[in-house]
Amino acid sequence: MSAIQPLHIQHDLMLYPSAPFNFDGTVHKPSHFPSSDNVYEEGQYWQTMRFKGRVLGTRMVNKGSIDEPCVELSVYAAEEIPPDEIKRGSDEIEYRFDMKADLSDFYRKFADDEILGPVLDRWRGMRVMVNASLYEFLVIATVLQNATVKRSVQMFENLFQRYGSRVAYDGRDLSVYWPPEAIHETSEEELRALKVGYRAKQLKRQAQPFVLGELNEFHLRTLLTDELKPILLNIYGIGPASVWYLLFEVFKRYDALDYISPWERKIYSRLLFDKELVDTEVILDEVSARWGRWKMLAVHYIFEDLFWQRKTQHIPWLEELIRL
DNA sequence: CATCAGGGCCCTG
DNA sequence: CAGGGCCCTGAT
């Protein structure tokens, strides 16, 4: 990996998300594993991104409130950026943080829901967030597979060290993703040296369609879920567990939940039924009956609410499941 | 020391 | 459609 690159050109602009907007609940997801391409502090979020061939640093600062949202976005780069590219970058950030969403129906409908209601009170205005491109998210999904959190983090950081780069801006020093070409050109053996095991083959096969221009994230966003899902499942290494992470986080499909993995099953059993282990079919029927087309968003609220609680209080049964 | 499951998926029979 | 195999790690 090369030296740290300073990003000393800075552009500031204001973003106005639709209200209500919960800044902290949106930019920071405590259930996600930590990674060196972003930092969160209350009211502030730093995130690098590789966008349209350019390496950017971003900083978002909360300048508003839940009912009068305002976010100051600073974009940092190594060289001057034309205004239209700044605009495209900020549009992309608005998309990734779902800033223009209208969830009023969701809040109205479930205000009195016995499980969701109290959570909505705490997190009204929280949005679905993705801090990666589609290609980058495939890497995340891949390192998550069949691994504990600790190992996922290790594989991920090994990849950053070998193929990514480092940038410095606003007093921060963060990793940046590599372009898919970097993995396309490397060998499976080199990848395996980073302890990713059988995932080396997946990582290479996943980079290919992006290098060849066969998958266009912006086009995919326009598709109906029924058209989109089979395309995503067709990506090598993407199966039933990963596909709904993609549909929900990358493509903002609020109903994308039709598979529950073993560790999630244990968590939902507790939260929805107050039991240790409930049949996955029963859980899926329950979330569909309760929350219908909002089921994944509903579950997301409940899940993140739990992990925010974990920051300040010890939840023994949860600690046992996370296995860092 | 050996064995095994872990925040899956592919491939085969 | 069921089940074995795959990489590596840490728990037992």
Short mmCIF file of C-alpha atoms (C1' of nucleotides) in Angstrom, two decimals:
data_model
loop_
_atom_site.label_atom_id
_atom_site.label_comp_id
_atom_site.label_asym_id
_atom_site.label_seq_id
_atom_site.Cartn_x
_atom_site.Cartn_y
_atom_site.Cartn_z
CA MET A 1 0.00 0.00 0.00
CA SER A 2 1.20 3.47 -0.87
CA ALA A 3 1.68 6.50 1.38
CA ILE A 4 -1.16 8.46 2.90
CA GLN A 5 -2.64 10.89 0.42
CA PRO A 6 -3.74 14.27 1.75
CA LEU A 7 -7.07 15.61 0.47
CA HIS A 8 -6.69 19.34 0.93
CA ILE A 9 -9.30 20.75 -1.44
CA GLN A 10 -12.57 21.23 0.42
CA HIS A 11 -16.10 22.03 -0.77
CA ASP A 12 -18.93 22.68 1.67
CA LEU A 13 -22.62 22.47 0.94
CA MET A 14 -25.89 22.01 2.77
CA LEU A 15 -28.23 19.04 2.45
CA TYR A 16 -31.85 19.18 3.49
CA PRO A 17 -33.25 15.70 4.14
CA SER A 18 -37.01 15.25 4.28
CA ALA A 19 -38.39 15.51 7.82
CA PRO A 20 -38.34 13.77 10.19
CA PHE A 21 -34.65 12.86 9.91
CA ASN A 22 -32.60 11.32 12.68
CA PHE A 23 -28.96 12.07 11.89
CA ASP A 24 -27.23 9.72 14.31
CA GLY A 25 -29.61 6.80 13.76
CA THR A 26 -29.03 7.13 10.03
CA VAL A 27 -25.27 7.59 9.69
CA HIS A 28 -24.31 5.13 12.37
CA LYS A 29 -25.51 1.52 12.56
CA PRO A 30 -24.18 -0.08 15.75
CA SER A 31 -25.04 -3.58 14.47
CA HIS A 32 -22.51 -3.20 11.64
CA PHE A 33 -18.92 -4.26 12.13
CA PRO A 34 -16.45 -1.35 12.39
CA SER A 35 -14.25 -0.57 9.39
CA SER A 36 -11.42 1.86 8.77
CA ASP A 37 -13.13 3.74 5.91
CA ASN A 38 -15.42 5.63 8.29
CA VAL A 39 -15.62 7.20 11.74
CA TYR A 40 -18.66 8.22 13.71
CA GLU A 41 -18.99 10.65 16.58
CA GLU A 42 -22.23 12.05 17.89
CA GLY A 43 -23.51 14.53 15.30
CA GLN A 44 -20.61 13.87 12.92
CA TYR A 45 -19.66 11.25 10.38
CA TRP A 46 -16.55 10.86 8.22
CA GLN A 47 -16.64 8.48 5.25
CA THR A 48 -14.32 8.00 2.30
CA MET A 49 -15.64 7.02 -1.07
CA ARG A 50 -14.44 6.06 -4.49
CA PHE A 51 -16.89 7.65 -6.87
CA LYS A 52 -16.74 8.13 -10.65
CA GLY A 53 -13.04 7.27 -10.62
CA ARG A 54 -12.22 9.80 -7.93
CA VAL A 55 -11.15 9.35 -4.31
CA LEU A 56 -13.17 11.55 -1.99
CA GLY A 57 -13.31 12.20 1.71
CA THR A 58 -16.63 13.28 3.14
CA ARG A 59 -17.69 14.74 6.43
CA MET A 60 -21.27 15.22 7.48
CA VAL A 61 -22.21 17.39 10.44
CA ASN A 62 -25.69 17.59 11.89
CA LYS A 63 -26.78 21.24 11.74
CA GLY A 64 -30.49 20.73 12.24
CA SER A 65 -32.99 18.80 14.28
CA ILE A 66 -35.26 15.84 13.68
CA ASP A 67 -38.10 18.04 12.50
CA GLU A 68 -35.97 20.65 10.75
CA PRO A 69 -33.18 18.57 9.27
CA CYS A 70 -30.04 20.15 7.88
CA VAL A 71 -26.74 18.43 7.21
CA GLU A 72 -23.51 20.19 6.34
CA LEU A 73 -21.62 18.08 3.81
CA SER A 74 -17.93 18.73 3.22
CA VAL A 75 -16.29 16.97 0.29
CA TYR A 76 -12.50 16.67 0.29
CA ALA A 77 -10.33 15.80 -2.69
CA ALA A 78 -6.71 15.89 -3.84
CA GLU A 79 -7.51 18.21 -6.75
CA GLU A 80 -10.20 20.68 -7.79
CA ILE A 81 -13.49 19.07 -8.70
CA PRO A 82 -15.92 20.58 -11.22
CA PRO A 83 -19.22 21.74 -9.65
CA ASP A 84 -21.34 19.23 -11.57
CA GLU A 85 -19.27 16.40 -10.12
CA ILE A 86 -19.73 17.76 -6.62
CA LYS A 87 -23.44 17.76 -7.34
CA ARG A 88 -23.35 14.15 -8.52
CA GLY A 89 -21.41 13.19 -5.40
CA SER A 90 -23.87 14.86 -3.07
CA ASP A 91 -26.81 13.30 -4.97
CA GLU A 92 -25.19 9.94 -4.41
CA ILE A 93 -24.84 10.62 -0.70
CA GLU A 94 -28.49 11.62 -0.53
CA TYR A 95 -29.36 8.32 -2.16
CA ARG A 96 -27.12 6.19 0.05
CA PHE A 97 -28.53 7.70 3.22
CA ASP A 98 -32.07 7.64 1.84
CA MET A 99 -32.41 11.33 2.65
CA LYS A 100 -35.44 11.99 0.47
CA ALA A 101 -37.55 9.10 1.73
CA ASP A 102 -41.12 9.61 2.88
CA LEU A 103 -41.83 7.26 5.76
CA SER A 104 -44.91 9.07 7.06
CA ASP A 105 -47.13 6.08 6.22
CA PHE A 106 -44.85 3.79 8.17
CA TYR A 107 -44.90 6.01 11.26
CA ARG A 108 -48.65 6.56 11.11
CA LYS A 109 -49.47 2.91 10.65
CA PHE A 110 -47.37 1.51 13.46
CA ALA A 111 -47.45 4.25 16.08
CA ASP A 112 -49.50 1.97 18.32
CA ASP A 113 -47.83 -1.31 17.42
CA GLU A 114 -46.88 -2.88 20.72
CA ILE A 115 -43.42 -3.95 19.56
CA LEU A 116 -42.58 -1.25 17.03
CA GLY A 117 -44.36 1.72 18.60
CA PRO A 118 -41.87 2.39 21.43
CA VAL A 119 -38.96 1.89 19.01
CA LEU A 120 -40.42 4.45 16.60
CA ASP A 121 -40.67 6.93 19.47
CA ARG A 122 -36.96 6.54 20.07
CA TRP A 123 -35.82 6.47 16.44
CA ARG A 124 -38.32 8.49 14.42
CA GLY A 125 -36.50 9.75 11.35
CA MET A 126 -33.91 6.96 11.15
CA ARG A 127 -33.19 5.90 7.56
CA VAL A 128 -31.71 2.90 5.78
CA MET A 129 -28.06 3.59 5.10
CA VAL A 130 -25.37 2.09 2.93
CA ASN A 131 -21.81 3.38 3.02
CA ALA A 132 -20.61 1.47 -0.01
CA SER A 133 -21.27 1.05 -3.71
CA LEU A 134 -22.90 -2.15 -4.96
CA TYR A 135 -19.50 -3.61 -5.83
CA GLU A 136 -18.10 -2.70 -2.43
CA PHE A 137 -21.12 -4.14 -0.69
CA LEU A 138 -20.53 -7.49 -2.38
CA VAL A 139 -17.15 -7.55 -0.66
CA ILE A 140 -18.82 -6.86 2.68
CA ALA A 141 -21.38 -9.61 2.08
CA THR A 142 -18.58 -12.00 1.14
CA VAL A 143 -16.43 -11.45 4.22
CA LEU A 144 -19.50 -11.85 6.41
CA GLN A 145 -20.21 -15.34 5.14
CA ASN A 146 -19.48 -18.26 7.39
CA ALA A 147 -17.28 -16.20 9.69
CA THR A 148 -17.42 -14.63 13.12
CA VAL A 149 -17.38 -10.84 13.35
CA LYS A 150 -13.75 -10.77 14.37
CA ARG A 151 -12.68 -12.77 11.37
CA SER A 152 -14.83 -10.67 9.01
CA VAL A 153 -13.11 -7.54 10.28
CA GLN A 154 -9.70 -9.14 9.84
CA MET A 155 -10.36 -10.19 6.24
CA PHE A 156 -11.80 -6.81 5.41
CA GLU A 157 -8.88 -4.85 6.83
CA ASN A 158 -6.40 -7.18 5.12
CA LEU A 159 -8.09 -6.33 1.82
CA PHE A 160 -7.93 -2.61 2.55
CA GLN A 161 -4.24 -2.88 3.38
CA ARG A 162 -3.33 -4.82 0.29
CA TYR A 163 -5.58 -3.27 -2.37
CA GLY A 164 -6.97 -0.09 -0.87
CA SER A 165 -5.32 3.18 -0.01
CA ARG A 166 -5.18 5.71 2.81
CA VAL A 167 -6.24 9.33 2.78
CA ALA A 168 -5.97 12.13 5.31
CA TYR A 169 -8.41 15.02 5.64
CA ASP A 170 -9.99 17.05 8.41
CA GLY A 171 -7.58 15.51 10.90
CA ARG A 172 -8.70 11.97 10.03
CA ASP A 173 -6.75 9.14 8.47
CA LEU A 174 -9.01 6.63 6.71
CA SER A 175 -8.98 3.72 4.27
CA VAL A 176 -10.43 3.92 0.76
CA TYR A 177 -11.74 1.01 -1.28
CA TRP A 178 -9.86 -0.30 -4.28
CA PRO A 179 -11.48 -0.26 -7.72
CA PRO A 180 -12.79 -3.67 -8.91
CA GLU A 181 -9.94 -3.71 -11.47
CA ALA A 182 -7.44 -4.25 -8.63
CA ILE A 183 -9.05 -7.55 -7.66
CA HIS A 184 -9.69 -8.49 -11.28
CA GLU A 185 -5.96 -8.23 -12.01
CA THR A 186 -4.71 -9.98 -8.90
CA SER A 187 -4.40 -13.73 -8.47
CA GLU A 188 -6.43 -16.05 -6.32
CA GLU A 189 -3.24 -17.05 -4.51
CA GLU A 190 -2.51 -13.46 -3.53
CA LEU A 191 -6.02 -13.12 -2.18
CA ARG A 192 -5.70 -16.31 -0.23
CA ALA A 193 -2.59 -14.94 1.43
CA LEU A 194 -4.96 -12.45 3.08
CA LYS A 195 -6.70 -15.34 4.86
CA VAL A 196 -9.95 -15.02 2.95
CA GLY A 197 -9.90 -18.73 2.14
CA TYR A 198 -12.42 -19.98 -0.42
CA ARG A 199 -13.81 -16.45 -0.71
CA ALA A 200 -10.86 -15.60 -2.98
CA LYS A 201 -12.69 -17.15 -5.92
CA GLN A 202 -15.86 -15.23 -5.09
CA LEU A 203 -14.04 -11.91 -4.81
CA LYS A 204 -12.52 -12.38 -8.24
CA ARG A 205 -15.75 -13.49 -9.89
CA GLN A 206 -17.64 -10.58 -8.32
CA ALA A 207 -15.20 -7.95 -9.61
CA GLN A 208 -15.50 -9.19 -13.18
CA PRO A 209 -18.93 -7.88 -14.22
CA PHE A 210 -18.04 -4.42 -12.91
CA VAL A 211 -14.77 -4.34 -14.83
CA LEU A 212 -16.55 -5.52 -17.96
CA GLY A 213 -19.41 -3.07 -17.49
CA GLU A 214 -21.99 -5.85 -17.28
CA LEU A 215 -23.53 -4.61 -14.04
CA ASN A 216 -24.61 -1.00 -13.68
CA GLU A 217 -25.72 -0.07 -10.20
CA PHE A 218 -27.59 3.04 -11.36
CA HIS A 219 -29.61 1.05 -13.87
CA LEU A 220 -30.35 -1.67 -11.31
CA ARG A 221 -31.81 0.94 -8.96
CA THR A 222 -34.58 1.62 -11.47
CA LEU A 223 -35.76 -2.01 -11.60
CA LEU A 224 -38.70 -3.52 -9.77
CA THR A 225 -37.69 -5.85 -6.96
CA ASP A 226 -39.01 -8.86 -8.89
CA GLU A 227 -36.66 -8.03 -11.75
CA LEU A 228 -33.75 -7.05 -9.54
CA LYS A 229 -33.65 -10.01 -7.18
CA PRO A 230 -32.83 -12.70 -9.76
CA ILE A 231 -30.06 -10.51 -11.18
CA LEU A 232 -28.49 -10.18 -7.74
CA LEU A 233 -28.86 -13.90 -7.01
CA ASN A 234 -27.07 -14.56 -10.26
CA ILE A 235 -23.93 -12.86 -8.91
CA TYR A 236 -21.47 -15.55 -7.87
CA GLY A 237 -21.44 -15.94 -4.10
CA ILE A 238 -24.74 -14.17 -3.52
CA GLY A 239 -27.36 -16.50 -2.07
CA PRO A 240 -30.54 -16.21 -0.03
CA ALA A 241 -28.88 -14.75 3.06
CA SER A 242 -26.91 -12.02 1.27
CA VAL A 243 -29.49 -10.99 -1.30
CA TRP A 244 -31.82 -9.25 1.08
CA TYR A 245 -28.95 -7.31 2.68
CA LEU A 246 -28.41 -5.99 -0.83
CA LEU A 247 -32.07 -5.37 -1.60
CA PHE A 248 -32.61 -3.52 1.63
CA GLU A 249 -29.43 -1.55 2.22
CA VAL A 250 -28.19 -0.90 -1.30
CA PHE A 251 -31.57 -0.73 -3.06
CA LYS A 252 -33.84 0.51 -0.26
CA ARG A 253 -36.52 -2.15 -0.67
CA TYR A 254 -38.32 -1.89 2.66
CA ASP A 255 -40.04 -5.26 2.35
CA ALA A 256 -36.94 -7.33 1.51
CA LEU A 257 -37.05 -10.03 4.16
CA ASP A 258 -37.77 -13.63 3.33
CA TYR A 259 -34.85 -15.46 4.86
CA ILE A 260 -33.61 -15.56 8.42
CA SER A 261 -30.14 -16.86 9.28
CA PRO A 262 -29.50 -18.86 12.46
CA TRP A 263 -28.06 -16.03 14.58
CA GLU A 264 -30.79 -13.62 13.48
CA ARG A 265 -33.38 -16.24 14.28
CA LYS A 266 -32.21 -16.24 17.89
CA ILE A 267 -32.44 -12.46 18.12
CA TYR A 268 -35.90 -12.24 16.55
CA SER A 269 -37.13 -15.06 18.77
CA ARG A 270 -36.25 -12.97 21.81
CA LEU A 271 -37.45 -9.64 20.52
CA LEU A 272 -40.72 -10.71 18.90
CA PHE A 273 -41.75 -13.71 20.97
CA ASP A 274 -39.70 -13.42 24.15
CA LYS A 275 -38.57 -17.00 23.59
CA GLU A 276 -35.21 -18.61 23.02
CA LEU A 277 -35.89 -20.25 19.69
CA VAL A 278 -38.88 -19.92 17.39
CA ASP A 279 -39.28 -21.62 14.01
CA THR A 280 -38.06 -19.37 11.18
CA GLU A 281 -41.31 -19.86 9.26
CA VAL A 282 -43.26 -18.63 12.26
CA ILE A 283 -41.03 -15.56 12.51
CA LEU A 284 -41.42 -14.79 8.82
CA ASP A 285 -45.20 -15.19 8.98
CA GLU A 286 -45.35 -12.94 12.01
CA VAL A 287 -43.30 -10.09 10.51
CA SER A 288 -45.33 -10.27 7.28
CA ALA A 289 -48.64 -10.23 9.12
CA ARG A 290 -47.59 -7.40 11.39
CA TRP A 291 -45.68 -5.08 9.12
CA GLY A 292 -46.48 -6.15 5.55
CA ARG A 293 -44.60 -4.17 2.91
CA TRP A 294 -42.64 -2.38 5.66
CA LYS A 295 -41.41 -5.58 7.29
CA MET A 296 -37.68 -5.20 6.68
CA LEU A 297 -37.64 -1.55 7.69
CA ALA A 298 -39.57 -2.46 10.83
CA VAL A 299 -37.13 -5.19 11.71
CA HIS A 300 -34.23 -2.84 11.00
CA TYR A 301 -35.57 -0.32 13.51
CA ILE A 302 -35.93 -3.00 16.15
CA PHE A 303 -32.53 -4.47 15.45
CA GLU A 304 -30.62 -1.20 15.55
CA ASP A 305 -32.54 -0.07 18.62
CA LEU A 306 -31.27 -3.18 20.38
CA PHE A 307 -27.68 -2.56 19.33
CA TRP A 308 -27.86 1.08 20.43
CA GLN A 309 -28.99 -0.17 23.83
CA ARG A 310 -26.00 -2.47 23.89
CA LYS A 311 -23.69 0.57 23.80
CA THR A 312 -24.84 1.67 27.25
CA GLN A 313 -26.05 -1.50 28.92
CA HIS A 314 -24.97 -5.10 29.16
CA ILE A 315 -27.36 -7.53 27.47
CA PRO A 316 -26.02 -10.99 28.40
CA TRP A 317 -28.03 -13.09 25.94
CA LEU A 318 -27.01 -10.80 23.08
CA GLU A 319 -23.32 -10.80 24.00
CA GLU A 320 -23.42 -14.57 23.80
CA LEU A 321 -24.72 -14.42 20.22
CA ILE A 322 -22.33 -11.83 18.85
CA ARG A 323 -19.10 -13.67 19.58
CA LEU A 324 -16.57 -11.09 18.70
"C1'" DC B 1 -4.00 -32.72 20.49
"C1'" DA B 2 -8.59 -33.20 17.69
"C1'" DT B 3 -13.02 -31.58 16.49
"C1'" DC B 4 -16.38 -28.30 15.22
"C1'" DA B 5 -19.29 -24.41 14.13
"C1'" DG B 6 -19.34 -19.85 12.58
"C1'" DG B 7 -23.68 -13.56 10.57
"C1'" DG B 8 -23.38 -19.23 3.37
"C1'" DC B 9 -22.95 -20.69 -1.06
"C1'" DC B 10 -21.86 -23.75 -4.83
"C1'" DC B 11 -22.11 -28.01 -6.80
"C1'" DT B 12 -23.29 -32.72 -7.23
"C1'" DG B 13 -26.18 -36.76 -7.20
"C1'" DC C 1 -33.81 -30.88 -2.64
"C1'" DA C 2 -30.33 -32.81 0.59
"C1'" DG C 3 -25.79 -32.81 1.90
"C1'" DG C 4 -20.74 -32.47 1.43
"C1'" DG C 5 -16.95 -29.34 0.87
"C1'" DC C 6 -14.74 -25.09 1.41
"C1'" DC C 7 -10.77 -21.38 4.29
"C1'" DC C 8 -9.54 -19.91 8.69
"C1'" DT C 9 -10.14 -19.22 13.83
"C1'" DG C 10 -11.11 -19.71 18.35
"C1'" DA C 11 -13.84 -22.40 21.65
"C1'" DT C 12 -14.24 -26.78 23.84
#
